Each structure stands twice: as C-alpha cells, then as structure tokens.
Amino acid sequence: MGELFVYSLFFGTLLFLFPIFVCLDAYVDAAENKCWFALSLFKYLKVFGGYLQIKKEGIVFHITEKKAVILPFRQIAPMRKKFEITKGFQLYRFHQIVETGGEGKPSGIFLAAALQAASGQIFSVMNARHPFLSLKNGVLLNENTALKVTLQATTVFNGLILSIAVGKKLLEAFLKWIRKKRLTASWKKQPSN
C-alpha cells in the first residue's frame, strides 16, 4: 500500500511538472479578410479552431458554420488587462511566411526586402534574449497582388504554472466579490433622508 502511494505521488508530481505545448497554426489572407486558425496540444490534439473576420462591428469569430461570436472593438482594450499572461508561459517556436504581390515590380521587391530585414532584426533581438527560441521567417513574391501570412507559434508551460495562473484569477475574482459585498453592505447601512 505504501509503494502505491509513493509511486502515485512521484508520477503525479512528474505529470504536474511535465511541459505542455500549445500550438497555434494560422493563415491570414488579406484579400478575403479572413484568418483561419487552430489551437492544439502537442501539435496533434486539436482543441479549438475556426476563422475570424474584421467587420465594422468588430472582430467576428466563426467557431462553426452556424455559430459566430462578435467582439466589438471598444471591448478589446479592457479585455487585454483581464488576460495577463504570466512569465511561466514561454514562447518556444515562432515561424512565419509572408507572401506579397509585385514579383516583377521594384515596389514589390522593396517591400519583400523590407519585411525580411525588419523581421530579421526583431528575431535577432528575440534570439539574443531567449536563445532557446526557434525563429524562422520567409518572404515569398507572387505575380498577383496578395498579402498572405502563414504562422506557426508554440508556447510551453506546465501544470504548476497553469494552476498558479488559475489560482491568481480565482483569488482576484474572490477579492473583487468581497469588495463588492462590503460596498453594498455599507451602502445599505446609510440612513435614508
């Protein structure tokens, strides 16, 4: 009985500290105003997918063929504060390919060279700070007018970091609830005129 407890404790701790890889695959086509995406665990277990479009009402997430969610532009800035990512979530891989038009035109070639140079500079700074990152960039020239981006990004974390992040959010929600209860209680105690 004691061996079972020791083994289960060991394997539970190992699974708690085991790295979890979350992969994002995305394809953006500016001409169609669509961004297809898929989130998966360990690259093979699909968790979520669909596509999004930018409309005048906001960003429209198409989860299924018949179901869509609209995120108005005015709600994006406040939501950024709610979804703060802790330092335990590390970017592990970032690969992108940008396809632009103007294959035979000097402006198209200049744009491709500028994109390659800018991403090269950004990637060199990121690689100096985080040498474990896998960073790749490519620019393709197309005959037709196009702007397409293919993106693969992977972030890594473990069960401990995830439980800390969830615990932090639950604690913040609990403290907010307590403050709200105190404010309503003190408001009810005020004498009426």
PDB file of C-alpha atoms in Angstrom:
ATOM      1  CA  MET A   1       0.000   0.000   0.000  1.00  0.00           C
ATOM      2  CA  GLY A   2       2.863   2.375   0.827  1.00  0.00           C
ATOM      3  CA  GLU A   3       4.575   1.690  -2.504  1.00  0.00           C
ATOM      4  CA  LEU A   4       1.404   2.607  -4.411  1.00  0.00           C
ATOM      5  CA  PHE A   5       1.243   5.942  -2.594  1.00  0.00           C
ATOM      6  CA  VAL A   6       4.907   6.698  -3.314  1.00  0.00           C
ATOM      7  CA  TYR A   7       4.573   5.739  -6.992  1.00  0.00           C
ATOM      8  CA  SER A   8       1.356   7.734  -7.444  1.00  0.00           C
ATOM      9  CA  LEU A   9       2.916  10.751  -5.709  1.00  0.00           C
ATOM     10  CA  PHE A  10       6.017  10.501  -7.924  1.00  0.00           C
ATOM     11  CA  PHE A  11       4.065  10.169 -11.193  1.00  0.00           C
ATOM     12  CA  GLY A  12       1.565  12.844 -10.148  1.00  0.00           C
ATOM     13  CA  THR A  13       4.411  15.267  -9.440  1.00  0.00           C
ATOM     14  CA  LEU A  14       6.066  14.303 -12.725  1.00  0.00           C
ATOM     15  CA  LEU A  15       2.849  14.975 -14.673  1.00  0.00           C
ATOM     16  CA  PHE A  16       2.379  18.255 -12.780  1.00  0.00           C
ATOM     17  CA  LEU A  17       5.831  19.419 -13.889  1.00  0.00           C
ATOM     18  CA  PHE A  18       5.683  17.850 -17.385  1.00  0.00           C
ATOM     19  CA  PRO A  19       5.782  20.522 -20.132  1.00  0.00           C
ATOM     20  CA  ILE A  20       2.585  21.201 -22.076  1.00  0.00           C
ATOM     21  CA  PHE A  21       2.966  22.523 -25.622  1.00  0.00           C
ATOM     22  CA  VAL A  22       0.137  24.651 -27.044  1.00  0.00           C
ATOM     23  CA  CYS A  23       0.434  25.224 -30.787  1.00  0.00           C
ATOM     24  CA  LEU A  24      -1.230  27.904 -32.893  1.00  0.00           C
ATOM     25  CA  ASP A  25      -1.437  27.453 -36.664  1.00  0.00           C
ATOM     26  CA  ALA A  26      -2.847  30.430 -38.538  1.00  0.00           C
ATOM     27  CA  TYR A  27      -3.289  31.517 -42.133  1.00  0.00           C
ATOM     28  CA  VAL A  28      -4.241  35.112 -42.971  1.00  0.00           C
ATOM     29  CA  ASP A  29      -5.498  36.203 -46.391  1.00  0.00           C
ATOM     30  CA  ALA A  30      -5.970  39.983 -46.567  1.00  0.00           C
ATOM     31  CA  ALA A  31      -7.868  39.818 -49.877  1.00  0.00           C
ATOM     32  CA  GLU A  32     -10.537  37.555 -48.367  1.00  0.00           C
ATOM     33  CA  ASN A  33     -10.452  39.347 -44.976  1.00  0.00           C
ATOM     34  CA  LYS A  34     -10.142  36.010 -43.183  1.00  0.00           C
ATOM     35  CA  CYS A  35      -7.785  34.423 -40.677  1.00  0.00           C
ATOM     36  CA  TRP A  36      -8.087  30.672 -40.243  1.00  0.00           C
ATOM     37  CA  PHE A  37      -6.640  29.310 -37.013  1.00  0.00           C
ATOM     38  CA  ALA A  38      -6.321  26.136 -34.982  1.00  0.00           C
ATOM     39  CA  LEU A  39      -5.164  25.663 -31.386  1.00  0.00           C
ATOM     40  CA  SER A  40      -3.805  22.260 -30.487  1.00  0.00           C
ATOM     41  CA  LEU A  41      -1.965  20.485 -27.694  1.00  0.00           C
ATOM     42  CA  PHE A  42       1.314  18.832 -28.622  1.00  0.00           C
ATOM     43  CA  LYS A  43       0.597  19.709 -32.309  1.00  0.00           C
ATOM     44  CA  TYR A  44      -1.789  16.761 -32.795  1.00  0.00           C
ATOM     45  CA  LEU A  45      -4.662  17.136 -30.288  1.00  0.00           C
ATOM     46  CA  LYS A  46      -6.897  19.866 -31.722  1.00  0.00           C
ATOM     47  CA  VAL A  47      -8.583  21.945 -29.014  1.00  0.00           C
ATOM     48  CA  PHE A  48     -10.192  24.797 -30.903  1.00  0.00           C
ATOM     49  CA  GLY A  49     -10.348  26.132 -34.441  1.00  0.00           C
ATOM     50  CA  GLY A  50     -12.235  28.284 -36.892  1.00  0.00           C
ATOM     51  CA  TYR A  51     -11.703  31.570 -38.633  1.00  0.00           C
ATOM     52  CA  LEU A  52     -12.138  35.247 -37.897  1.00  0.00           C
ATOM     53  CA  GLN A  53     -13.015  38.302 -39.933  1.00  0.00           C
ATOM     54  CA  ILE A  54     -12.784  42.021 -39.295  1.00  0.00           C
ATOM     55  CA  LYS A  55     -16.109  43.777 -39.833  1.00  0.00           C
ATOM     56  CA  LYS A  56     -17.288  47.276 -38.976  1.00  0.00           C
ATOM     57  CA  GLU A  57     -18.977  45.886 -35.815  1.00  0.00           C
ATOM     58  CA  GLY A  58     -15.730  44.327 -34.579  1.00  0.00           C
ATOM     59  CA  ILE A  59     -13.878  41.044 -34.848  1.00  0.00           C
ATOM     60  CA  VAL A  60     -16.155  38.131 -35.756  1.00  0.00           C
ATOM     61  CA  PHE A  61     -15.028  34.664 -34.584  1.00  0.00           C
ATOM     62  CA  HIS A  62     -16.631  31.886 -36.647  1.00  0.00           C
ATOM     63  CA  ILE A  63     -16.470  28.848 -34.390  1.00  0.00           C
ATOM     64  CA  THR A  64     -18.681  26.611 -36.546  1.00  0.00           C
ATOM     65  CA  GLU A  65     -20.521  27.113 -39.833  1.00  0.00           C
ATOM     66  CA  LYS A  66     -23.630  28.346 -37.983  1.00  0.00           C
ATOM     67  CA  LYS A  67     -22.134  29.873 -34.838  1.00  0.00           C
ATOM     68  CA  ALA A  68     -20.178  33.135 -34.607  1.00  0.00           C
ATOM     69  CA  VAL A  69     -19.158  35.470 -31.780  1.00  0.00           C
ATOM     70  CA  ILE A  70     -18.660  39.216 -32.271  1.00  0.00           C
ATOM     71  CA  LEU A  71     -16.044  41.039 -30.214  1.00  0.00           C
ATOM     72  CA  PRO A  72     -16.618  44.821 -30.521  1.00  0.00           C
ATOM     73  CA  PHE A  73     -13.530  46.972 -30.930  1.00  0.00           C
ATOM     74  CA  ARG A  74     -14.313  49.025 -27.800  1.00  0.00           C
ATOM     75  CA  GLN A  75     -14.086  45.879 -25.632  1.00  0.00           C
ATOM     76  CA  ILE A  76     -10.642  44.780 -26.854  1.00  0.00           C
ATOM     77  CA  ALA A  77      -8.549  47.191 -24.714  1.00  0.00           C
ATOM     78  CA  PRO A  78     -10.261  46.300 -21.378  1.00  0.00           C
ATOM     79  CA  MET A  79     -10.027  42.566 -22.199  1.00  0.00           C
ATOM     80  CA  ARG A  80      -6.259  42.865 -22.612  1.00  0.00           C
ATOM     81  CA  LYS A  81      -5.956  43.674 -18.910  1.00  0.00           C
ATOM     82  CA  LYS A  82      -8.024  40.616 -17.938  1.00  0.00           C
ATOM     83  CA  PHE A  83      -5.914  38.110 -19.862  1.00  0.00           C
ATOM     84  CA  GLU A  84      -2.483  38.887 -18.484  1.00  0.00           C
ATOM     85  CA  ILE A  85      -0.038  36.092 -19.235  1.00  0.00           C
ATOM     86  CA  THR A  86       2.431  35.237 -16.501  1.00  0.00           C
ATOM     87  CA  LYS A  87       6.128  34.696 -17.113  1.00  0.00           C
ATOM     88  CA  GLY A  88       5.687  30.937 -16.873  1.00  0.00           C
ATOM     89  CA  PHE A  89       4.171  30.782 -20.361  1.00  0.00           C
ATOM     90  CA  GLN A  90       7.209  30.817 -22.674  1.00  0.00           C
ATOM     91  CA  LEU A  91       7.189  31.254 -26.429  1.00  0.00           C
ATOM     92  CA  TYR A  92       9.044  28.225 -27.747  1.00  0.00           C
ATOM     93  CA  ARG A  93       8.651  28.478 -31.523  1.00  0.00           C
ATOM     94  CA  PHE A  94       7.606  31.183 -33.988  1.00  0.00           C
ATOM     95  CA  HIS A  95       7.680  30.511 -37.730  1.00  0.00           C
ATOM     96  CA  GLN A  96       6.129  32.764 -40.349  1.00  0.00           C
ATOM     97  CA  ILE A  97       5.953  33.076 -44.120  1.00  0.00           C
ATOM     98  CA  VAL A  98       4.691  36.302 -45.694  1.00  0.00           C
ATOM     99  CA  GLU A  99       3.508  36.255 -49.300  1.00  0.00           C
ATOM    100  CA  THR A 100       3.279  39.601 -51.092  1.00  0.00           C
ATOM    101  CA  GLY A 101       2.494  40.667 -54.633  1.00  0.00           C
ATOM    102  CA  GLY A 102       4.598  42.569 -57.131  1.00  0.00           C
ATOM    103  CA  GLU A 103       7.026  39.892 -58.288  1.00  0.00           C
ATOM    104  CA  GLY A 104       8.251  41.876 -61.301  1.00  0.00           C
ATOM    105  CA  LYS A 105       7.885  45.354 -59.815  1.00  0.00           C
ATOM    106  CA  PRO A 106      10.555  47.245 -57.862  1.00  0.00           C
ATOM    107  CA  SER A 107       8.000  48.237 -55.191  1.00  0.00           C
ATOM    108  CA  GLY A 108       7.121  44.587 -54.534  1.00  0.00           C
ATOM    109  CA  ILE A 109      10.775  43.597 -54.286  1.00  0.00           C
ATOM    110  CA  PHE A 110      11.478  46.536 -51.966  1.00  0.00           C
ATOM    111  CA  LEU A 111       8.519  45.579 -49.729  1.00  0.00           C
ATOM    112  CA  ALA A 112       9.714  41.960 -49.542  1.00  0.00           C
ATOM    113  CA  ALA A 113      13.259  43.069 -48.682  1.00  0.00           C
ATOM    114  CA  ALA A 114      11.984  45.491 -46.019  1.00  0.00           C
ATOM    115  CA  LEU A 115       9.821  42.775 -44.431  1.00  0.00           C
ATOM    116  CA  GLN A 116      12.732  40.330 -44.414  1.00  0.00           C
ATOM    117  CA  ALA A 117      15.122  42.900 -42.919  1.00  0.00           C
ATOM    118  CA  ALA A 118      12.660  44.058 -40.234  1.00  0.00           C
ATOM    119  CA  SER A 119      11.812  40.535 -39.120  1.00  0.00           C
ATOM    120  CA  GLY A 120      15.499  39.629 -39.162  1.00  0.00           C
ATOM    121  CA  GLN A 121      16.254  42.490 -36.772  1.00  0.00           C
ATOM    122  CA  ILE A 122      13.347  41.633 -34.461  1.00  0.00           C
ATOM    123  CA  PHE A 123      14.248  37.928 -34.485  1.00  0.00           C
ATOM    124  CA  SER A 124      17.915  38.632 -33.687  1.00  0.00           C
ATOM    125  CA  VAL A 125      16.923  40.676 -30.608  1.00  0.00           C
ATOM    126  CA  MET A 126      14.480  37.969 -29.500  1.00  0.00           C
ATOM    127  CA  ASN A 127      17.076  35.254 -30.069  1.00  0.00           C
ATOM    128  CA  ALA A 128      19.673  37.180 -28.016  1.00  0.00           C
ATOM    129  CA  ARG A 129      17.256  37.396 -25.066  1.00  0.00           C
ATOM    130  CA  HIS A 130      15.876  33.863 -25.416  1.00  0.00           C
ATOM    131  CA  PRO A 131      18.396  31.567 -27.145  1.00  0.00           C
ATOM    132  CA  PHE A 132      16.092  28.526 -26.909  1.00  0.00           C
ATOM    133  CA  LEU A 133      13.547  30.088 -29.315  1.00  0.00           C
ATOM    134  CA  SER A 134      13.083  28.564 -32.750  1.00  0.00           C
ATOM    135  CA  LEU A 135      12.544  31.551 -35.046  1.00  0.00           C
ATOM    136  CA  LYS A 136      12.095  31.346 -38.813  1.00  0.00           C
ATOM    137  CA  ASN A 137      10.903  33.876 -41.341  1.00  0.00           C
ATOM    138  CA  GLY A 138      10.372  33.797 -45.079  1.00  0.00           C
ATOM    139  CA  VAL A 139       9.027  36.172 -47.693  1.00  0.00           C
ATOM    140  CA  LEU A 140       7.561  34.980 -50.991  1.00  0.00           C
ATOM    141  CA  LEU A 141       6.829  37.130 -54.033  1.00  0.00           C
ATOM    142  CA  ASN A 142       3.711  36.429 -56.078  1.00  0.00           C
ATOM    143  CA  GLU A 143       2.703  37.668 -59.539  1.00  0.00           C
ATOM    144  CA  ASN A 144      -0.739  38.700 -58.337  1.00  0.00           C
ATOM    145  CA  THR A 145      -1.490  41.357 -55.753  1.00  0.00           C
ATOM    146  CA  ALA A 146      -1.652  39.485 -52.453  1.00  0.00           C
ATOM    147  CA  LEU A 147      -0.882  39.685 -48.780  1.00  0.00           C
ATOM    148  CA  LYS A 148      -0.938  36.299 -47.082  1.00  0.00           C
ATOM    149  CA  VAL A 149       0.706  35.206 -43.847  1.00  0.00           C
ATOM    150  CA  THR A 150       1.248  31.668 -42.620  1.00  0.00           C
ATOM    151  CA  LEU A 151       2.111  31.457 -38.941  1.00  0.00           C
ATOM    152  CA  GLN A 152       3.070  28.683 -36.542  1.00  0.00           C
ATOM    153  CA  ALA A 153       3.661  29.510 -32.897  1.00  0.00           C
ATOM    154  CA  THR A 154       4.199  27.229 -29.923  1.00  0.00           C
ATOM    155  CA  THR A 155       4.193  28.172 -26.260  1.00  0.00           C
ATOM    156  CA  VAL A 156       5.184  25.890 -23.421  1.00  0.00           C
ATOM    157  CA  PHE A 157       4.139  25.746 -19.767  1.00  0.00           C
ATOM    158  CA  ASN A 158       3.417  23.099 -17.146  1.00  0.00           C
ATOM    159  CA  GLY A 159       0.643  22.176 -14.739  1.00  0.00           C
ATOM    160  CA  LEU A 160       2.230  24.142 -11.908  1.00  0.00           C
ATOM    161  CA  ILE A 161       2.269  27.402 -13.901  1.00  0.00           C
ATOM    162  CA  LEU A 162      -1.284  26.790 -15.120  1.00  0.00           C
ATOM    163  CA  SER A 163      -2.551  26.164 -11.574  1.00  0.00           C
ATOM    164  CA  ILE A 164      -0.788  29.330 -10.341  1.00  0.00           C
ATOM    165  CA  ALA A 165      -2.396  31.394 -13.140  1.00  0.00           C
ATOM    166  CA  VAL A 166      -5.862  29.925 -12.471  1.00  0.00           C
ATOM    167  CA  GLY A 167      -5.419  30.402  -8.700  1.00  0.00           C
ATOM    168  CA  LYS A 168      -4.396  34.027  -9.258  1.00  0.00           C
ATOM    169  CA  LYS A 169      -7.512  34.701 -11.364  1.00  0.00           C
ATOM    170  CA  LEU A 170      -9.765  32.979  -8.806  1.00  0.00           C
ATOM    171  CA  LEU A 171      -8.207  34.967  -5.963  1.00  0.00           C
ATOM    172  CA  GLU A 172      -8.681  38.239  -7.888  1.00  0.00           C
ATOM    173  CA  ALA A 173     -12.339  37.354  -8.543  1.00  0.00           C
ATOM    174  CA  PHE A 174     -12.846  36.448  -4.862  1.00  0.00           C
ATOM    175  CA  LEU A 175     -11.295  39.735  -3.663  1.00  0.00           C
ATOM    176  CA  LYS A 176     -13.447  41.685  -6.108  1.00  0.00           C
ATOM    177  CA  TRP A 177     -16.547  39.889  -4.799  1.00  0.00           C
ATOM    178  CA  ILE A 178     -15.594  40.710  -1.184  1.00  0.00           C
ATOM    179  CA  ARG A 179     -15.088  44.401  -2.041  1.00  0.00           C
ATOM    180  CA  LYS A 180     -18.439  44.484  -3.790  1.00  0.00           C
ATOM    181  CA  LYS A 181     -20.160  42.890  -0.771  1.00  0.00           C
ATOM    182  CA  ARG A 182     -18.560  45.417   1.588  1.00  0.00           C
ATOM    183  CA  LEU A 183     -19.645  48.343  -0.594  1.00  0.00           C
ATOM    184  CA  THR A 184     -23.230  47.119  -0.825  1.00  0.00           C
ATOM    185  CA  ALA A 185     -23.310  46.395   2.926  1.00  0.00           C
ATOM    186  CA  SER A 186     -22.044  49.878   3.801  1.00  0.00           C
ATOM    187  CA  TRP A 187     -24.497  51.420   1.334  1.00  0.00           C
ATOM    188  CA  LYS A 188     -27.429  49.610   2.960  1.00  0.00           C
ATOM    189  CA  LYS A 189     -26.397  50.889   6.435  1.00  0.00           C
ATOM    190  CA  GLN A 190     -26.583  54.541   5.382  1.00  0.00           C
ATOM    191  CA  PRO A 191     -29.578  56.414   6.859  1.00  0.00           C
ATOM    192  CA  SER A 192     -32.236  57.408   4.379  1.00  0.00           C
ATOM    193  CA  ASN A 193     -33.295  61.082   4.153  1.00  0.00           C
TER     194      ASN A 193
END
